[in-house]
CSV table of N, CA and C and ligand atoms in Angstrom, one decimal:
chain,number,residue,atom,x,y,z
A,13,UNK,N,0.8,-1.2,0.0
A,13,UNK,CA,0.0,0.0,0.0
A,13,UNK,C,0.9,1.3,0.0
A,14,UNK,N,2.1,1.1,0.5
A,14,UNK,CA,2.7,2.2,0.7
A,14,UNK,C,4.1,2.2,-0.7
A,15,UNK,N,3.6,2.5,-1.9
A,15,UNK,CA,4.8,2.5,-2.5
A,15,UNK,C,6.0,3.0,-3.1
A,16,UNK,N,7.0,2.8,-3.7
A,16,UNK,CA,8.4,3.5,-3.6
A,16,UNK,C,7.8,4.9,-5.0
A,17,UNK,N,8.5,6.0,-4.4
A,17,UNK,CA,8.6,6.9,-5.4
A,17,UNK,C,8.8,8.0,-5.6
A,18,UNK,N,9.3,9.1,-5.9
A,18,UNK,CA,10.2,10.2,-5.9
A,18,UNK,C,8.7,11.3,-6.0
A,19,UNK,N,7.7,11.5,-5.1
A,19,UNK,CA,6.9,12.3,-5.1
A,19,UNK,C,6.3,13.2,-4.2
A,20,UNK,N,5.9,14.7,-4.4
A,20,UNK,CA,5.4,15.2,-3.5
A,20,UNK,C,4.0,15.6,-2.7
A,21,UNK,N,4.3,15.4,-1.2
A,21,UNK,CA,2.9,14.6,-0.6
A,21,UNK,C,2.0,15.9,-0.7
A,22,UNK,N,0.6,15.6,-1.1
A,22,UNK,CA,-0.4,16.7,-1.9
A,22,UNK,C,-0.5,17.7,-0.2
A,23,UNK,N,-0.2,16.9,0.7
A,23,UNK,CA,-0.7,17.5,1.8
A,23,UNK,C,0.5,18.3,2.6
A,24,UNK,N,1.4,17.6,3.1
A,24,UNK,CA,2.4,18.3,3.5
A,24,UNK,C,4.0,19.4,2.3
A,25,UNK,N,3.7,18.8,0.8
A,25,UNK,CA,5.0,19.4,0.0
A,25,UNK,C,5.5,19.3,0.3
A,26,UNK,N,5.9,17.8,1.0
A,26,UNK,CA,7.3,17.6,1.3
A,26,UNK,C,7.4,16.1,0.2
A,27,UNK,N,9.0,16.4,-0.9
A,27,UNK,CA,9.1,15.2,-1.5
A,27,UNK,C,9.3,14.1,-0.7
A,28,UNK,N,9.2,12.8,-1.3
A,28,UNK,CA,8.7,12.3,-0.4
A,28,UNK,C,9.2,10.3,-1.3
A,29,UNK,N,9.7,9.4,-0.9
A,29,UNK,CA,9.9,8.2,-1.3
A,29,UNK,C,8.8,7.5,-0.7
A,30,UNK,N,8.1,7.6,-0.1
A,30,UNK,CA,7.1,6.7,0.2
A,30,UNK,C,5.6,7.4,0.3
A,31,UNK,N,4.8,7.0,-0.7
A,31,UNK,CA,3.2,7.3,-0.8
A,31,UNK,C,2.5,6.5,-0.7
A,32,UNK,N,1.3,6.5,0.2
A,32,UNK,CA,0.2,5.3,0.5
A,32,UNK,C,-0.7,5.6,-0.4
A,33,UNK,N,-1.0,4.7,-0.7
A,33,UNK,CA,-2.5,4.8,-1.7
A,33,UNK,C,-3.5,3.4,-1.9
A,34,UNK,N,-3.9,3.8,-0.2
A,34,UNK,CA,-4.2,2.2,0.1
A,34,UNK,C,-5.6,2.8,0.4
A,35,UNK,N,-6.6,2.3,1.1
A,35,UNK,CA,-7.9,2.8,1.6
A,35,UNK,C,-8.0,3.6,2.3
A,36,UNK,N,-8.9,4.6,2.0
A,36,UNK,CA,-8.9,6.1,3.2
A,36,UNK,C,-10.7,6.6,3.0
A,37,UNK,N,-11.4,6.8,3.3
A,37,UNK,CA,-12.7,6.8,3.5
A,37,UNK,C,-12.5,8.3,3.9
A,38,UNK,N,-13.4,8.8,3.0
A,38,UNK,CA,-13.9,10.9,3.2
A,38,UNK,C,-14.8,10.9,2.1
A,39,UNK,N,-15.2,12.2,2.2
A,39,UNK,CA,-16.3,12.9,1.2
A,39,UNK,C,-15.3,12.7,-0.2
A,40,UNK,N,-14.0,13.9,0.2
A,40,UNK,CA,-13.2,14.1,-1.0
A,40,UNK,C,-12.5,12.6,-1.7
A,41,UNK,N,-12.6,12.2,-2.8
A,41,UNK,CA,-11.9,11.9,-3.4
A,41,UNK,C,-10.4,11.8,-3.3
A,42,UNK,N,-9.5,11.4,-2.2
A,42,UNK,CA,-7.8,11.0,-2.2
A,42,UNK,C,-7.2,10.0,-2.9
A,43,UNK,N,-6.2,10.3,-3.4
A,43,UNK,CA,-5.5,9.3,-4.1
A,43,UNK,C,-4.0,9.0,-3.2
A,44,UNK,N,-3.4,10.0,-3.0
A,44,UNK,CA,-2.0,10.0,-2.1
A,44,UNK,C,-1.8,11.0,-0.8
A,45,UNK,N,-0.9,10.3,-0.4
A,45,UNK,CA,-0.4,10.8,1.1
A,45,UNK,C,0.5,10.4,1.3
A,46,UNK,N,1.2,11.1,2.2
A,46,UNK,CA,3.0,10.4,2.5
A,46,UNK,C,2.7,9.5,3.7
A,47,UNK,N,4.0,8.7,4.1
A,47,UNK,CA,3.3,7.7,5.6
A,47,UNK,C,3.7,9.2,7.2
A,48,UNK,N,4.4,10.2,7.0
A,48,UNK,CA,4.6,11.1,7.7
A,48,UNK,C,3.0,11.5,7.8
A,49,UNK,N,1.7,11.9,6.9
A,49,UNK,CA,1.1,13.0,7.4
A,49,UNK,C,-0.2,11.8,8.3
A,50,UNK,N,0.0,10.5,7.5
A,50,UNK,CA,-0.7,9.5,8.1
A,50,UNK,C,-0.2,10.0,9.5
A,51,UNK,N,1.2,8.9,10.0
A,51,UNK,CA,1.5,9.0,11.2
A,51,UNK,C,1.0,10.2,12.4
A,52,UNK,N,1.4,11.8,11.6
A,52,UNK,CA,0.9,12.2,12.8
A,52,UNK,C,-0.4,13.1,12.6
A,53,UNK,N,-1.0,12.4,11.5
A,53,UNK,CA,-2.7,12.8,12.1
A,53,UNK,C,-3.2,13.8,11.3
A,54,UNK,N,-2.2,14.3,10.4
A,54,UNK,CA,-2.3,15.3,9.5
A,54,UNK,C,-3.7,14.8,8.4
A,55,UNK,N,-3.3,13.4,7.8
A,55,UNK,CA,-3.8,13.3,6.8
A,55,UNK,C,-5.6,12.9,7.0
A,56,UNK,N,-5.8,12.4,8.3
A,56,UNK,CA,-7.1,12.4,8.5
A,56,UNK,C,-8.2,13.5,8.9
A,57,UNK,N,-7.4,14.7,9.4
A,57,UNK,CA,-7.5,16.3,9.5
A,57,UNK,C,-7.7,16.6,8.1
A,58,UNK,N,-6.9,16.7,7.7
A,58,UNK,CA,-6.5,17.4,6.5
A,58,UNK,C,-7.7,17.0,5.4
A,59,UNK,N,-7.9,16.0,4.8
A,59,UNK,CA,-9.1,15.2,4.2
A,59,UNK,C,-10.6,15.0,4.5
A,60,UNK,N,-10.3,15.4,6.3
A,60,UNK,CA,-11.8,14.6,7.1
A,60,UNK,C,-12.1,13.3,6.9
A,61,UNK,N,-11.0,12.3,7.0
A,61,UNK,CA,-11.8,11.3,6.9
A,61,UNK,C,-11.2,9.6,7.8
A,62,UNK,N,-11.2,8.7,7.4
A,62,UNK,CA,-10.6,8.0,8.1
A,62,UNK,C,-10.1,6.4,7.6
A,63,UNK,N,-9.4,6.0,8.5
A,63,UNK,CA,-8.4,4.3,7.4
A,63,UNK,C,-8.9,3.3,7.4
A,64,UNK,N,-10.2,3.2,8.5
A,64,UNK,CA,-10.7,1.7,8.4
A,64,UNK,C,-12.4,2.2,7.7
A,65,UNK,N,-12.6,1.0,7.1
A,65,UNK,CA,-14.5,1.5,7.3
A,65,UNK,C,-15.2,0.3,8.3
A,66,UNK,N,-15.1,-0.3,9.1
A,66,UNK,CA,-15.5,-0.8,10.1
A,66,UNK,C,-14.8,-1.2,11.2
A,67,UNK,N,-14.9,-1.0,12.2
A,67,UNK,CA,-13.8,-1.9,13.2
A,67,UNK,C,-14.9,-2.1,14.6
A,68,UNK,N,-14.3,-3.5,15.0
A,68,UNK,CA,-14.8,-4.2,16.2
A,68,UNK,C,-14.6,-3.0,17.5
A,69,UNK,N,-15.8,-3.0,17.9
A,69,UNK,CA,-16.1,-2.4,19.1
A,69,UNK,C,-16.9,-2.3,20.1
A,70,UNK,N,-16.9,-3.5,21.5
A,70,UNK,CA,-17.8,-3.5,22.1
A,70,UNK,C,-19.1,-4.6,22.0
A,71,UNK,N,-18.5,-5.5,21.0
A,71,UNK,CA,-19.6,-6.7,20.2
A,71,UNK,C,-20.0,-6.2,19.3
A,72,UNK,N,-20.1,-4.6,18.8
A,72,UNK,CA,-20.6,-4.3,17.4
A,72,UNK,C,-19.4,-4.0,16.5
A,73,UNK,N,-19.9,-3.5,15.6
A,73,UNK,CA,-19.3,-2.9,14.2
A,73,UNK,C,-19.5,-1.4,14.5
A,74,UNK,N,-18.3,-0.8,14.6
A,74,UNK,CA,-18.6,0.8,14.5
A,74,UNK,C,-17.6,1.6,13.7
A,75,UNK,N,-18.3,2.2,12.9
A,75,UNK,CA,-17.8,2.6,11.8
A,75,UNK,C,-17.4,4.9,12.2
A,76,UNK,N,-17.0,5.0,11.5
A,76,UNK,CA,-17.0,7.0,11.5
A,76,UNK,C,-17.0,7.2,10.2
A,77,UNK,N,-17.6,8.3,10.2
A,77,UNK,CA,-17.6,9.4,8.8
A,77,UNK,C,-18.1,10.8,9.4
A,78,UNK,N,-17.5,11.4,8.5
A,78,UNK,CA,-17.6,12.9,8.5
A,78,UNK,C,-18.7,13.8,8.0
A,79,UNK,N,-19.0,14.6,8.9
A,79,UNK,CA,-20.4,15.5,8.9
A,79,UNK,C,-19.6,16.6,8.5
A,80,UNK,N,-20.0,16.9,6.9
A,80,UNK,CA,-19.7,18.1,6.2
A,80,UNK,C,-20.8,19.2,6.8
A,81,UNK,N,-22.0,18.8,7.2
A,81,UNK,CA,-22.9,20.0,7.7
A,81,UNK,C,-22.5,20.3,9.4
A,82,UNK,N,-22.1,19.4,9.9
A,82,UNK,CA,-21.6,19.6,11.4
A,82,UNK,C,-20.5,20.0,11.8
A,83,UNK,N,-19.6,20.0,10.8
A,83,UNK,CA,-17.9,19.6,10.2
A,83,UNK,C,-17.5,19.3,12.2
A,84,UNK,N,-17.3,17.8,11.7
A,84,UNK,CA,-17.3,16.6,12.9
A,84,UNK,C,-17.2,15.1,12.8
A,85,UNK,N,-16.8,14.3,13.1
A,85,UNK,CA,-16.8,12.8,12.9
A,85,UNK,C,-17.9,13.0,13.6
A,86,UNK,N,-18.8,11.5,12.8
A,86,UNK,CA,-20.0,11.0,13.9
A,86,UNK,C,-20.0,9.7,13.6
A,87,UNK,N,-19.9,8.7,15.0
A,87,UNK,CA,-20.0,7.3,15.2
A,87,UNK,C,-21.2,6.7,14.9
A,88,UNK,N,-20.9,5.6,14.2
A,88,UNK,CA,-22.3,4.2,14.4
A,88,UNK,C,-21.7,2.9,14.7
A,89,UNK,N,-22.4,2.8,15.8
A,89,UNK,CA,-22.0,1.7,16.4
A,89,UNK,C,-23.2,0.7,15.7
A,90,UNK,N,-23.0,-0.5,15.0
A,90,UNK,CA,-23.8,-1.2,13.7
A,90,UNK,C,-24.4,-0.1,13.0
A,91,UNK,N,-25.9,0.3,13.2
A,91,UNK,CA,-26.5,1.0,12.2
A,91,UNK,C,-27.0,2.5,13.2
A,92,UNK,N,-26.7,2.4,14.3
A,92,UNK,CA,-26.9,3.1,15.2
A,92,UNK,C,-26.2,4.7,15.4
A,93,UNK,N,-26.4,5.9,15.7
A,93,UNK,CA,-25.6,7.2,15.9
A,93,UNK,C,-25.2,6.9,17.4
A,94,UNK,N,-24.0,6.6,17.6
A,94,UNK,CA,-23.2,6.5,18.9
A,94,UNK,C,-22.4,8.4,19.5
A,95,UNK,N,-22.8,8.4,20.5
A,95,UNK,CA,-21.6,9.8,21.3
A,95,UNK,C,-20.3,9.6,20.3
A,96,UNK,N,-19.5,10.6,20.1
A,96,UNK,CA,-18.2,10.3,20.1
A,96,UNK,C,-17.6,9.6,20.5
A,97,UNK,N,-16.8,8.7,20.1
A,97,UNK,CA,-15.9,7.6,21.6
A,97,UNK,C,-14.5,7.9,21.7
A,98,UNK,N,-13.9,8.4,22.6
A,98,UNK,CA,-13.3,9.1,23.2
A,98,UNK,C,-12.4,7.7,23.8
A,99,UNK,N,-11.5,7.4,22.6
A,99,UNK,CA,-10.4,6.3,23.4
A,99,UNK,C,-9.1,6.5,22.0
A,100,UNK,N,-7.8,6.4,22.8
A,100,UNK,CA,-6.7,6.9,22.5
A,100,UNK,C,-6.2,5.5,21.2
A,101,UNK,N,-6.4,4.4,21.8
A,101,UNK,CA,-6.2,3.1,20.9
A,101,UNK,C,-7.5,3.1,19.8
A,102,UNK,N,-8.3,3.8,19.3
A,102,UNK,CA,-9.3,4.0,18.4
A,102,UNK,C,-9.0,5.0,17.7
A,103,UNK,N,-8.8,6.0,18.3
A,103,UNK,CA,-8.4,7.4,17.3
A,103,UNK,C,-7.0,6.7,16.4
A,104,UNK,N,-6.0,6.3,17.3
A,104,UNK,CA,-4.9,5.8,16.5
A,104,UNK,C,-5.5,5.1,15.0
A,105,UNK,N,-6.1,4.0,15.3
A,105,UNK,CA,-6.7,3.1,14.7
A,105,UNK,C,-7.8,3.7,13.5
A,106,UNK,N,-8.2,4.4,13.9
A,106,UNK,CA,-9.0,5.1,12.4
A,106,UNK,C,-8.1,6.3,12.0
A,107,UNK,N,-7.6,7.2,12.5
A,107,UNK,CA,-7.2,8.4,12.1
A,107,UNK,C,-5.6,8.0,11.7
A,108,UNK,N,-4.7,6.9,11.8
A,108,UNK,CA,-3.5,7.0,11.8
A,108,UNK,C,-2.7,5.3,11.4
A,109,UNK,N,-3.6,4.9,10.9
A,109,UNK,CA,-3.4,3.4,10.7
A,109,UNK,C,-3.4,3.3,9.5
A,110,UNK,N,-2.6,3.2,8.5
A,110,UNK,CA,-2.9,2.9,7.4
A,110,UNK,C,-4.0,1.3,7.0
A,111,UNK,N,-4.8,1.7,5.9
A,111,UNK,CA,-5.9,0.4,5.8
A,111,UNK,C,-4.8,-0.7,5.0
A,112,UNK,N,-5.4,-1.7,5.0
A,112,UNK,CA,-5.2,-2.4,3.9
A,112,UNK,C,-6.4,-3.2,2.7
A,113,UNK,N,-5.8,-3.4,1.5
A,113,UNK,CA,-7.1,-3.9,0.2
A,113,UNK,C,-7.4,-5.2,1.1
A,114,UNK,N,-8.3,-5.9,0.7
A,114,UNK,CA,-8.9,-7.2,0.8
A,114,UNK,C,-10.1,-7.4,-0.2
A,115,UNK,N,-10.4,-8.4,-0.6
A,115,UNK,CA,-11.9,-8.7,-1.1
A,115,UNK,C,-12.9,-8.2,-0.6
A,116,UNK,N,-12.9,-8.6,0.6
A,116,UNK,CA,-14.3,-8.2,1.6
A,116,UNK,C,-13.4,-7.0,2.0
A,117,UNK,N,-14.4,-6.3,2.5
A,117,UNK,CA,-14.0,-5.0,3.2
A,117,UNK,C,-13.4,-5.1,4.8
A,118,UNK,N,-12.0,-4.8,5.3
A,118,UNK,CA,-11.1,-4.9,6.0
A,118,UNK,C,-12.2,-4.5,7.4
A,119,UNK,N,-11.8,-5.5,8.5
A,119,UNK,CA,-12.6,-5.3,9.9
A,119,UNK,C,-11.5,-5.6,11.0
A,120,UNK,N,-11.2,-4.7,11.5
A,120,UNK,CA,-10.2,-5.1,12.5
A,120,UNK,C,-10.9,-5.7,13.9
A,121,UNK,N,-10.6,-6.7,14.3
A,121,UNK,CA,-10.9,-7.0,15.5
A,121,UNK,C,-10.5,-6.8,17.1
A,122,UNK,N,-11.5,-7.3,18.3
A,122,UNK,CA,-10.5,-6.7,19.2
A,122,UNK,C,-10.6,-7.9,20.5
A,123,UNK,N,-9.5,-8.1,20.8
A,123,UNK,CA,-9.0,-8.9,21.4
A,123,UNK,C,-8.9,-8.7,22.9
A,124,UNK,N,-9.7,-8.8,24.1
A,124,UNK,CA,-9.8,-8.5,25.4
A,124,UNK,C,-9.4,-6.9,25.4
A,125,UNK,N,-10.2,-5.9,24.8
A,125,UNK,CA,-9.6,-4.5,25.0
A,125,UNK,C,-8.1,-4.1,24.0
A,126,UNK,N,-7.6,-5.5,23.1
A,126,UNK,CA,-6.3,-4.8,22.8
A,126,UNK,C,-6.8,-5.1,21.3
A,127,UNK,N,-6.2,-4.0,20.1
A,127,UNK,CA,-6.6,-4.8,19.0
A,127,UNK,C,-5.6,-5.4,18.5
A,128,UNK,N,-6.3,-6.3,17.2
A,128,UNK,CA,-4.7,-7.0,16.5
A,128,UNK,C,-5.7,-6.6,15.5
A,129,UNK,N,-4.3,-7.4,14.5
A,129,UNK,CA,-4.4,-7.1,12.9
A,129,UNK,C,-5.1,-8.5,12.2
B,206,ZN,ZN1,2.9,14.5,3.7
């Protein structure tokens, strides 16, 4: 997902040998990013949007997307509008994780409170 190449990242202008162009979920249309604006949070700011489209939470599926009329993430936990959720290993995990392709659409799980891959 992240591949080699002598380019500059649309977000930070900084050239750049490594660009992701793996799965990223927003309104806008993205194609590239460097693994720097991933890492520190830039690139899910920057776009509004986020690297997984579902992840285990709690026994459900809870997904985020961005409220262009609220300009705000808002949670569903299955099909549900959940509060915000306010946990440091989650934000990582959507805002700063790069996704990866699969057939089926990628679901990370969670393992007694911790996640894996
Ligand atoms: Zn960048």
């Amino acid at each position: 997902m992240i591949g080699r190449s002598n380019k500059i990242c649309p977000i930070c202008k900084q050239e750049t040998e490594y660009i992701y162009a793996g799965p990223f979920y927003s309104i806008e249309d993205v194609h590239e990013m460097c693994s720097w604006c991933i890492y520190n949070g830039t690139a899910a700011t920057w776009y509004k949007g986020v690297f997984q489209a579902a992840v285990e939470y709690n026994g459900g599926l809870l997904s985020v997307t961005y409220d262009d009329q609220n300009k705000d993430f808002v949670y569903f936990l299955n099909y549900d509008e959940i509060p915000k959720v306010i946990d440091k290993e989650l934000d990582e995990l959507l805002f700063r994780t790069p996704g990866y392709v699969s057939w089926q659409e990628s679901q990370w799980q969670m393992d007694t409170g911790r996640r894996k891959k």
